[in-house]
Amino acid sequence: MAAGSAWRSMLSQVGGAVRAVRSPGLGSRSFSRGMQTVTVIPGDGIGPEISAAVMKIFEAAKAPIQWEERNVTAIQGPGGRWMIPPDAKESMDKSKIGLKGPLKTPIAAGHPSMNLLLRKTFDLYANVRPCVSIEGYRTPYTDVNLVTIRENTEGEYSGIEHLIVDGVVQSIKLITEDASRRIAEYAFEYARNNQRASVTAVHKANIMRMSDGLFLRKCREVAENFKDIKFTEMYLDTVCLNMVQDPTQFDVLVMPNLYGDILSDLCAGLIGGLGVTPSGNIGANGVAIFESVHGTAPDIAGLDMANPTALLLSGVMMLRHMGLHGYGQKIETACFDTIRDKKVLTKDLGGNSKCSEFTAEICRRVQDLD
């Protein structure tokens, strides 16, 4: 499969799976014709620069998107409970769709992860990250075409930690039947609706027999209802070994939170890194937030050196989720043609161009496609 068509297939899959699922708590959202409001969270560091670049490219494509910008920082509400600013929550509750740049989390006792806070606020239970080789962007792997689906709300990232005695800290890994079944159903529906052949459950039930055992048991139960999809189960360490040896053996992978955090970054490395990897977070009640998953890169913030590709491709995922396939295809084509041409690339992509120059080149190609 050519890189462009592979990406078109992969980036259209998120919304397809959401629309197909009819389980409690898995909402779908239909978007009428005309302008649609999207909550944009620029983020920190290079976030405002790459967000501005994406909005400029969307404007060049004449995408019918009206941006509602909101800043997200953790604030303490009644009783000391951490929450996102009310205006940001109200915007997301209304628009149901968000595009988010990288957020920093202060390293301070008691301060929550901003990404974790967003996931919990909007019950963003499924992180979907396609990893497909990009034509013209050379890496040691040339035929990667897989997707990781990560349970996004519990596991080791439940945020339950406490001090036992001085020098001893305990962190709780929370696994529930409902969340495990929900993510398994999402993964199998995703595979079925997008002509994917197999789902692999990634686990360590040989060590964590109760927690990972519960997750694996729910995956097995759900698999019984999807006989058309091949189901395999594999230890996390074995997946990592096999992934770097031959990633083509994998298709859709579903896993608990921590494993997904690690493995999805490993898979991003196979196609060139987090700077070219899109990501979508699917929540209950029709909410979805698409994001770049790289860091805030404060060392290059404000220097016009950032690469907006990851956020741009996440925006393409967003457009297809909203049913705006033509605009998504136009932007995606212009982006990949720019990368394949190799004449105007940011430093991390192997060139010497500025973010503004890379953005302008994509805009030019977008307009040429009209």
PDB file of C-alpha atoms in Angstrom, residues 5 80 121 139 227 243 279 314 360:
ATOM      1  CA  SER A   5      -3.315   5.734   0.681  1.00  0.00           C
ATOM      2  CA  GLY A  80      -8.918  21.632  46.804  1.00  0.00           C
ATOM      3  CA  THR A 121     -12.495  15.469  32.866  1.00  0.00           C
ATOM      4  CA  THR A 139      13.859   5.474   8.537  1.00  0.00           C
ATOM      5  CA  LYS A 227     -14.927 -14.252  15.015  1.00  0.00           C
ATOM      6  CA  MET A 243       8.187  -4.982  17.058  1.00  0.00           C
ATOM      7  CA  SER A 279      -2.973  11.013  17.950  1.00  0.00           C
ATOM      8  CA  SER A 314      -3.849  15.074  14.178  1.00  0.00           C
ATOM      9  CA  ALA A 360       3.864  28.402   3.726  1.00  0.00           C
TER      10      ALA A 360
END
